[in-house]
Amino acid sequence: MENNEKKRILSMYQCTGTFTLGNYLGALRNHIRFQDEGYQCVYALADLHAITVRQEPANLRKYTLEAYAFLLAMGLDLDKTIFFIQSHVPEHSQLAWVLNCYTQFGELSRMTQFKDKSAKHADNINAGLFTYPCLMAADILLYQADYVPVGADQKQHVEIARDIAERFNGLYSPTFTVPEPIIPQHGARVMSLQNPLSKMSKSDENQNGNISVLDDPDTIMRKFKRAVTDSESCVRYAEEKPGVKNLMEIYSCITGKAMDEIEKEFEGKGYGDFKPAVAEAVIGELRPIQERFRELLADKGYLRGCCRENAEKAHAIAQRTLSKVMKKVGYLPL
Ligand code: TYM
């Protein structure tokens, strides 16, 4: 298949901290696989989105470069995939402004992430947090993406991007591809190990609930051993056992085993056997990536070169869409 006939996949990741096991299993690992499945993949680090919550500038720079190295360490292949940093491609901010003007206050008010984040950061409910979905729609629509793979928490944002695209296409003429979300069957919502009713997140105050992809083996083992379960001590997949269900999901994602196989494997055994087995699976999965990550991070010149080259590739695509949009809304060409 020629590149221009391939369906295009786009996704992005915030770089406000080290990726969690939730990002890894729910998103990154699946997304990188698409590059070998006949899609043209475009991925980026969403550093413009990152400042909707206050960031320490030095940390934001550090986490951005680390996140870039981490995806390469996972096997993202820059000969097949475009991978860039959002702020390096100014069209994202430019299209976001236009889309702001085609999105209603009421629609944005219904976004659950806005409600959650504004409750969590009550001292900084800034306009960017509110219009965040317009920037995310710009990210997607600039690249004429056919599919947007995300975890379950981002589905609502992809849906609003679809609505904005349809509205704009309807008002003018077909301009944007209307994207479809892709949500994985397993791992779409990896939960906190300390509170299995809330999603695992980088910003979790209780760091025992969150596995970072750079945690060392002892830390991973300790966190899994402390994971909240229940008093039944039976490895069984059931809604009323959210802690065990979450651990089983994690184990299943990594080993590829189905839930009934896992139940059989741990029949007659308790959580004392199950939890370390999950930890070992995670440690084994992350170890080679962590090693490669450290090598890559040592070569900052190489990483920066990759960032530059990929920003140029992304810019070439984004510019084509933006200029169509500018013409349609009636801006006088320079
Ligand atoms: P972010 O940075 O919060 O998460 C990146 C990806 O990881 C998924 N994810 C999870 N999946 C399963 N379990 C979890 N606990 C978990 N936590 C996070 C997210 O669903 C996501 O797929 N707004 C986006 C970033 C973004 C974007 C885009 C995504 C900006 N522009 C355009 C797609 C297309 C975000 O904050 O994801």
GROMACS .gro file of C-alpha atoms and ligand atoms in nm:
model
  371
    1MET     CA    1   0.000   0.000   0.000
    2GLU     CA    2   0.125   0.350  -0.078
    3ASN     CA    3   0.149   0.587   0.217
    4ASN     CA    4  -0.123   0.812   0.080
    5GLU     CA    5  -0.372   0.523   0.063
    6LYS     CA    6  -0.316   0.417   0.421
    7LYS     CA    7  -0.573   0.503   0.685
    8ARG     CA    8  -0.429   0.755   0.927
    9ILE     CA    9  -0.419   0.707   1.302
   10LEU     CA   10  -0.349   0.992   1.539
   11SER     CA   11  -0.300   1.005   1.912
   12MET     CA   12  -0.125   1.224   2.168
   13TYR     CA   13  -0.006   1.199   2.525
   14GLN     CA   14   0.044   1.457   2.793
   15CYS     CA   15   0.397   1.479   2.927
   16THR     CA   16   0.325   1.620   3.272
   17GLY     CA   17   0.511   1.338   3.448
   18THR     CA   18   0.641   0.989   3.385
   19PHE     CA   19   0.391   0.769   3.201
   20THR     CA   20   0.189   0.532   3.418
   21LEU     CA   21   0.114   0.168   3.360
   22GLY     CA   22  -0.233   0.295   3.264
   23ASN     CA   23  -0.089   0.504   2.979
   24TYR     CA   24   0.130   0.213   2.879
   25LEU     CA   25  -0.133  -0.061   2.872
   26GLY     CA   26  -0.433   0.152   2.778
   27ALA     CA   27  -0.262   0.348   2.506
   28LEU     CA   28   0.109   0.347   2.419
   29ARG     CA   29   0.161  -0.027   2.373
   30ASN     CA   30  -0.142  -0.069   2.146
   31HIS     CA   31  -0.069   0.246   1.952
   32ILE     CA   32   0.285   0.150   1.860
   33ARG     CA   33   0.157  -0.180   1.722
   34PHE     CA   34  -0.050   0.002   1.460
   35GLN     CA   35   0.266   0.105   1.274
   36ASP     CA   36   0.309  -0.259   1.166
   37GLU     CA   37  -0.054  -0.307   1.076
   38GLY     CA   38  -0.070  -0.098   0.760
   39TYR     CA   39  -0.169   0.239   0.911
   40GLN     CA   40   0.005   0.571   0.884
   41CYS     CA   41   0.055   0.673   1.245
   42VAL     CA   42   0.099   1.026   1.373
   43TYR     CA   43   0.173   1.060   1.744
   44ALA     CA   44   0.272   1.357   1.956
   45LEU     CA   45   0.341   1.477   2.307
   46ALA     CA   46   0.069   1.722   2.410
   47ASP     CA   47   0.278   1.985   2.587
   48LEU     CA   48   0.035   2.266   2.496
   49HIS     CA   49  -0.236   2.078   2.686
   50ALA     CA   50   0.002   2.024   2.976
   51ILE     CA   51  -0.006   2.386   3.096
   52THR     CA   52  -0.382   2.382   3.160
   53VAL     CA   53  -0.255   2.266   3.500
   54ARG     CA   54   0.040   2.459   3.646
   55GLN     CA   55   0.376   2.294   3.563
   56GLU     CA   56   0.728   2.350   3.689
   57PRO     CA   57   0.905   2.465   3.365
   58ALA     CA   58   1.221   2.259   3.419
   59ASN     CA   59   1.013   1.950   3.491
   60LEU     CA   60   0.796   1.998   3.185
   61ARG     CA   61   1.110   2.010   2.965
   62LYS     CA   62   1.255   1.705   3.138
   63TYR     CA   63   0.937   1.498   3.117
   64THR     CA   64   0.886   1.593   2.753
   65LEU     CA   65   1.227   1.467   2.644
   66GLU     CA   66   1.192   1.157   2.863
   67ALA     CA   67   0.853   1.077   2.717
   68TYR     CA   68   0.996   1.116   2.368
   69ALA     CA   69   1.280   0.875   2.451
   70PHE     CA   70   1.039   0.632   2.617
   71LEU     CA   71   0.825   0.587   2.306
   72LEU     CA   72   1.135   0.528   2.096
   73ALA     CA   73   1.254   0.277   2.356
   74MET     CA   74   0.922   0.098   2.322
   75GLY     CA   75   0.991   0.048   1.953
   76LEU     CA   76   0.824   0.345   1.787
   77ASP     CA   77   0.986   0.346   1.444
   78LEU     CA   78   1.047   0.690   1.300
   79ASP     CA   79   1.075   0.546   0.949
   80LYS     CA   80   0.710   0.446   0.973
   81THR     CA   81   0.556   0.685   1.225
   82ILE     CA   82   0.564   1.062   1.263
   83PHE     CA   83   0.627   1.148   1.627
   84PHE     CA   84   0.662   1.512   1.734
   85ILE     CA   85   0.608   1.761   2.012
   86GLN     CA   86   0.287   1.962   1.985
   87SER     CA   87   0.435   2.306   2.063
   88HIS     CA   88   0.686   2.262   1.777
   89VAL     CA   89   0.400   2.275   1.525
   90PRO     CA   90   0.225   2.613   1.558
   91GLU     CA   91  -0.076   2.508   1.347
   92HIS     CA   92  -0.221   2.335   1.656
   93SER     CA   93  -0.268   2.667   1.836
   94GLN     CA   94  -0.382   2.840   1.518
   95LEU     CA   95  -0.654   2.588   1.432
   96ALA     CA   96  -0.758   2.564   1.798
   97TRP     CA   97  -0.847   2.935   1.791
   98VAL     CA   98  -1.069   2.888   1.487
   99LEU     CA   99  -1.238   2.583   1.636
  100ASN     CA  100  -1.302   2.775   1.959
  101CYS     CA  101  -1.534   2.990   1.753
  102TYR     CA  102  -1.726   2.687   1.624
  103THR     CA  103  -1.779   2.524   1.963
  104GLN     CA  104  -2.053   2.613   2.207
  105PHE     CA  105  -2.008   2.703   2.573
  106GLY     CA  106  -2.276   2.447   2.662
  107GLU     CA  107  -2.094   2.162   2.487
  108LEU     CA  108  -1.770   2.237   2.669
  109SER     CA  109  -1.953   2.262   3.002
  110ARG     CA  110  -2.063   1.901   2.969
  111MET     CA  111  -1.710   1.759   2.949
  112THR     CA  112  -1.651   1.531   3.246
  113GLN     CA  113  -1.274   1.590   3.241
  114PHE     CA  114  -1.335   1.965   3.279
  115LYS     CA  115  -1.563   1.901   3.575
  116ASP     CA  116  -1.312   1.663   3.737
  117LYS     CA  117  -1.008   1.882   3.677
  118SER     CA  118  -1.179   2.200   3.787
  119ALA     CA  119  -1.284   2.031   4.109
  120LYS     CA  120  -0.926   1.911   4.162
  121HIS     CA  121  -0.764   2.248   4.079
  122ALA     CA  122  -1.028   2.483   4.219
  123ASP     CA  123  -0.768   2.763   4.251
  124ASN     CA  124  -0.684   2.757   3.879
  125ILE     CA  125  -0.992   2.701   3.663
  126ASN     CA  126  -0.840   2.873   3.363
  127ALA     CA  127  -0.993   2.928   3.020
  128GLY     CA  128  -0.748   2.679   2.866
  129LEU     CA  129  -0.884   2.402   3.086
  130PHE     CA  130  -1.231   2.484   2.958
  131THR     CA  131  -1.140   2.504   2.588
  132TYR     CA  132  -0.904   2.206   2.605
  133PRO     CA  133  -1.132   1.993   2.382
  134CYS     CA  134  -1.102   2.252   2.100
  135LEU     CA  135  -0.725   2.218   2.105
  136MET     CA  136  -0.761   1.841   2.108
  137ALA     CA  137  -1.003   1.862   1.815
  138ALA     CA  138  -0.743   2.072   1.630
  139ASP     CA  139  -0.478   1.806   1.702
  140ILE     CA  140  -0.695   1.542   1.543
  141LEU     CA  141  -0.851   1.734   1.255
  142LEU     CA  142  -0.526   1.894   1.131
  143TYR     CA  143  -0.402   1.550   1.030
  144GLN     CA  144  -0.730   1.432   0.874
  145ALA     CA  145  -0.713   1.132   1.108
  146ASP     CA  146  -0.943   0.837   1.035
  147TYR     CA  147  -0.896   0.678   1.376
  148VAL     CA  148  -0.806   0.806   1.720
  149PRO     CA  149  -0.707   0.533   1.963
  150VAL     CA  150  -0.748   0.643   2.326
  151GLY     CA  151  -0.831   0.506   2.668
  152ALA     CA  152  -1.196   0.522   2.778
  153ASP     CA  153  -1.141   0.854   2.963
  154GLN     CA  154  -1.075   1.042   2.636
  155LYS     CA  155  -1.372   0.909   2.438
  156GLN     CA  156  -1.590   1.211   2.510
  157HIS     CA  157  -1.319   1.441   2.372
  158VAL     CA  158  -1.299   1.245   2.047
  159GLU     CA  159  -1.677   1.266   2.019
  160ILE     CA  160  -1.675   1.644   2.049
  161ALA     CA  161  -1.401   1.657   1.783
  162ARG     CA  162  -1.636   1.462   1.555
  163ASP     CA  163  -1.919   1.706   1.627
  164ILE     CA  164  -1.697   2.006   1.553
  165ALA     CA  165  -1.574   1.847   1.228
  166GLU     CA  166  -1.929   1.770   1.112
  167ARG     CA  167  -2.045   2.120   1.200
  168PHE     CA  168  -1.761   2.288   1.011
  169ASN     CA  169  -1.800   2.057   0.709
  170GLY     CA  170  -2.174   2.129   0.708
  171LEU     CA  171  -2.131   2.507   0.729
  172TYR     CA  172  -1.872   2.527   0.452
  173SER     CA  173  -1.788   2.216   0.249
  174PRO     CA  174  -1.607   1.892   0.338
  175THR     CA  175  -1.285   2.005   0.505
  176PHE     CA  176  -1.211   1.759   0.783
  177THR     CA  177  -1.216   1.379   0.798
  178VAL     CA  178  -1.460   1.282   1.074
  179PRO     CA  179  -1.252   1.063   1.309
  180GLU     CA  180  -1.358   0.740   1.483
  181PRO     CA  181  -1.237   0.662   1.835
  182ILE     CA  182  -1.073   0.322   1.898
  183ILE     CA  183  -1.102   0.203   2.260
  184PRO     CA  184  -0.916  -0.117   2.356
  185GLN     CA  185  -1.115  -0.409   2.492
  186HIS     CA  186  -0.881  -0.463   2.784
  187GLY     CA  187  -0.671  -0.201   2.956
  188ALA     CA  188  -0.894   0.089   2.848
  189ARG     CA  189  -0.922   0.192   3.210
  190VAL     CA  190  -0.641   0.075   3.436
  191MET     CA  191  -0.741   0.168   3.790
  192SER     CA  192  -0.540   0.295   4.087
  193LEU     CA  193  -0.391   0.012   4.295
  194GLN     CA  194  -0.500   0.196   4.610
  195ASN     CA  195  -0.844   0.301   4.494
  196PRO     CA  196  -0.965   0.065   4.222
  197LEU     CA  197  -1.271   0.283   4.163
  198SER     CA  198  -1.065   0.568   4.022
  199LYS     CA  199  -0.834   0.556   3.720
  200MET     CA  200  -0.459   0.524   3.758
  201SER     CA  201  -0.319   0.870   3.698
  202LYS     CA  202   0.018   1.048   3.705
  203SER     CA  203  -0.128   1.312   3.931
  204ASP     CA  204  -0.260   1.066   4.192
  205GLU     CA  205  -0.163   1.201   4.535
  206ASN     CA  206  -0.105   0.847   4.661
  207GLN     CA  207   0.195   0.730   4.459
  208ASN     CA  208   0.139   0.373   4.582
  209GLY     CA  209  -0.169   0.364   4.361
  210ASN     CA  210   0.024   0.443   4.050
  211ILE     CA  211   0.294   0.236   3.876
  212SER     CA  212   0.530   0.456   3.680
  213VAL     CA  213   0.687   0.296   3.373
  214LEU     CA  214   1.028   0.390   3.515
  215ASP     CA  215   0.972   0.237   3.862
  216ASP     CA  216   1.243  -0.012   3.960
  217PRO     CA  217   1.156  -0.379   4.021
  218ASP     CA  218   1.150  -0.349   4.402
  219THR     CA  219   0.912  -0.054   4.389
  220ILE     CA  220   0.682  -0.233   4.145
  221MET     CA  221   0.676  -0.545   4.365
  222ARG     CA  222   0.608  -0.339   4.678
  223LYS     CA  223   0.323  -0.145   4.517
  224PHE     CA  224   0.154  -0.460   4.386
  225LYS     CA  225   0.190  -0.637   4.722
  226ARG     CA  226   0.012  -0.342   4.883
  227ALA     CA  227  -0.263  -0.325   4.620
  228VAL     CA  228  -0.612  -0.300   4.768
  229THR     CA  229  -0.815  -0.617   4.707
  230ASP     CA  230  -1.090  -0.775   4.923
  231SER     CA  231  -1.129  -1.032   5.196
  232GLU     CA  232  -1.242  -1.323   4.977
  233SER     CA  233  -0.886  -1.419   4.878
  234CYS     CA  234  -1.001  -1.584   4.557
  235VAL     CA  235  -0.881  -1.481   4.209
  236ARG     CA  236  -1.216  -1.433   4.039
  237TYR     CA  237  -1.321  -1.178   3.773
  238ALA     CA  238  -1.626  -0.996   3.908
  239GLU     CA  239  -1.760  -0.641   3.917
  240GLU     CA  240  -1.794  -0.655   4.295
  241LYS     CA  241  -1.420  -0.725   4.324
  242PRO     CA  242  -1.276  -0.409   4.157
  243GLY     CA  243  -0.926  -0.447   4.302
  244VAL     CA  244  -0.883  -0.806   4.183
  245LYS     CA  245  -1.056  -0.731   3.854
  246ASN     CA  246  -0.802  -0.453   3.790
  247LEU     CA  247  -0.505  -0.678   3.872
  248MET     CA  248  -0.649  -0.948   3.645
  249GLU     CA  249  -0.689  -0.694   3.363
  250ILE     CA  250  -0.326  -0.589   3.401
  251TYR     CA  251  -0.208  -0.950   3.409
  252SER     CA  252  -0.422  -1.038   3.108
  253CYS     CA  253  -0.295  -0.741   2.903
  254ILE     CA  254   0.065  -0.847   2.957
  255THR     CA  255   0.040  -1.225   2.935
  256GLY     CA  256  -0.238  -1.239   2.676
  257LYS     CA  257  -0.425  -1.488   2.897
  258ALA     CA  258  -0.804  -1.479   2.913
  259MET     CA  259  -0.982  -1.423   3.246
  260ASP     CA  260  -1.091  -1.787   3.284
  261GLU     CA  261  -0.734  -1.904   3.221
  262ILE     CA  262  -0.611  -1.671   3.494
  263GLU     CA  263  -0.879  -1.795   3.734
  264LYS     CA  264  -0.764  -2.151   3.664
  265GLU     CA  265  -0.395  -2.064   3.704
  266PHE     CA  266  -0.459  -1.929   4.055
  267GLU     CA  267  -0.726  -2.177   4.164
  268GLY     CA  268  -0.676  -2.271   4.526
  269LYS     CA  269  -0.412  -1.999   4.564
  270GLY     CA  270  -0.461  -1.666   4.740
  271TYR     CA  271  -0.357  -1.308   4.674
  272GLY     CA  272  -0.018  -1.387   4.830
  273ASP     CA  273   0.064  -1.576   4.510
  274PHE     CA  274  -0.136  -1.367   4.266
  275LYS     CA  275  -0.005  -1.019   4.348
  276PRO     CA  276   0.367  -1.105   4.308
  277ALA     CA  277   0.287  -1.286   3.982
  278VAL     CA  278   0.126  -0.970   3.843
  279ALA     CA  279   0.425  -0.766   3.963
  280GLU     CA  280   0.671  -1.007   3.796
  281ALA     CA  281   0.481  -0.985   3.468
  282VAL     CA  282   0.497  -0.604   3.479
  283ILE     CA  283   0.866  -0.602   3.577
  284GLY     CA  284   0.951  -0.840   3.292
  285GLU     CA  285   0.756  -0.631   3.044
  286LEU     CA  286   0.917  -0.300   3.142
  287ARG     CA  287   1.278  -0.411   3.202
  288PRO     CA  288   1.404  -0.415   2.839
  289ILE     CA  289   1.226  -0.088   2.763
  290GLN     CA  290   1.381   0.080   3.066
  291GLU     CA  291   1.728  -0.034   2.955
  292ARG     CA  292   1.683   0.100   2.604
  293PHE     CA  293   1.530   0.419   2.747
  294ARG     CA  294   1.844   0.491   2.950
  295GLU     CA  295   2.066   0.447   2.643
  296LEU     CA  296   1.851   0.676   2.433
  297LEU     CA  297   1.823   0.944   2.698
  298ALA     CA  298   2.203   0.964   2.713
  299ASP     CA  299   2.204   1.089   2.352
  300LYS     CA  300   2.016   1.414   2.374
  301GLY     CA  301   2.155   1.539   2.041
  302TYR     CA  302   1.998   1.245   1.862
  303LEU     CA  303   1.664   1.297   2.036
  304ARG     CA  304   1.654   1.666   1.952
  305GLY     CA  305   1.736   1.589   1.589
  306CYS     CA  306   1.444   1.345   1.576
  307CYS     CA  307   1.213   1.605   1.730
  308ARG     CA  308   1.313   1.862   1.471
  309GLU     CA  309   1.279   1.633   1.172
  310ASN     CA  310   0.940   1.504   1.283
  311ALA     CA  311   0.806   1.851   1.362
  312GLU     CA  312   0.883   1.940   1.000
  313LYS     CA  313   0.696   1.636   0.869
  314ALA     CA  314   0.397   1.712   1.090
  315HIS     CA  315   0.402   2.079   0.991
  316ALA     CA  316   0.383   1.987   0.621
  317ILE     CA  317   0.056   1.798   0.677
  318ALA     CA  318  -0.091   2.042   0.928
  319GLN     CA  319  -0.022   2.342   0.707
  320ARG     CA  320  -0.230   2.198   0.422
  321THR     CA  321  -0.537   2.161   0.644
  322LEU     CA  322  -0.492   2.498   0.812
  323SER     CA  323  -0.467   2.686   0.484
  324LYS     CA  324  -0.792   2.526   0.363
  325VAL     CA  325  -0.962   2.632   0.685
  326MET     CA  326  -0.832   2.988   0.663
  327LYS     CA  327  -0.958   3.021   0.309
  328LYS     CA  328  -1.302   2.885   0.402
  329VAL     CA  329  -1.359   3.114   0.696
  330GLY     CA  330  -1.266   3.413   0.480
  331TYR     CA  331  -0.922   3.525   0.598
  332LEU     CA  332  -0.746   3.744   0.341
  333PRO     CA  333  -0.438   3.557   0.218
  334LEU     CA  334  -0.102   3.724   0.284
  335TYM     P1  335  -0.342   1.151   2.872
  335TYM     O1  336  -0.210   1.214   2.857
  335TYM     O2  337  -0.415   1.169   3.000
  335TYM     O3  338  -0.331   0.997   2.845
  335TYM     C1  339  -0.264   0.944   2.730
  335TYM     C2  340  -0.337   0.818   2.685
  335TYM     O4  341  -0.339   0.723   2.792
  335TYM     C3  342  -0.474   0.684   2.820
  335TYM     N1  343  -0.485   0.660   2.966
  335TYM     C4  344  -0.527   0.547   3.021
  335TYM     N2  345  -0.570   0.432   2.965
  335TYM     C5  346  -0.607   0.333   3.049
  335TYM     N3  347  -0.604   0.344   3.185
  335TYM     C6  348  -0.563   0.458   3.244
  335TYM     N4  349  -0.558   0.466   3.376
  335TYM     C7  350  -0.522   0.566   3.162
  335TYM     N5  351  -0.475   0.691   3.186
  335TYM     C8  352  -0.454   0.748   3.065
  335TYM     C9  353  -0.559   0.802   2.775
  335TYM     O5  354  -0.692   0.764   2.748
  335TYM    C10  355  -0.485   0.845   2.650
  335TYM     O6  356  -0.520   0.764   2.539
  335TYM     N6  357  -0.620   1.476   2.614
  335TYM    C11  358  -0.532   1.362   2.602
  335TYM    C12  359  -0.411   1.389   2.518
  335TYM    C13  360  -0.442   1.438   2.381
  335TYM    C14  361  -0.494   1.362   2.273
  335TYM    C15  362  -0.502   1.453   2.163
  335TYM    C16  363  -0.533   1.229   2.260
  335TYM    C17  364  -0.422   1.566   2.337
  335TYM     N7  365  -0.458   1.574   2.207
  335TYM    C18  366  -0.550   1.410   2.040
  335TYM    C19  367  -0.581   1.187   2.135
  335TYM    C20  368  -0.589   1.277   2.028
  335TYM    C21  369  -0.485   1.323   2.742
  335TYM     O7  370  -0.483   1.402   2.830
  335TYM     O8  371  -0.437   1.195   2.751
   0.00000   0.00000   0.00000
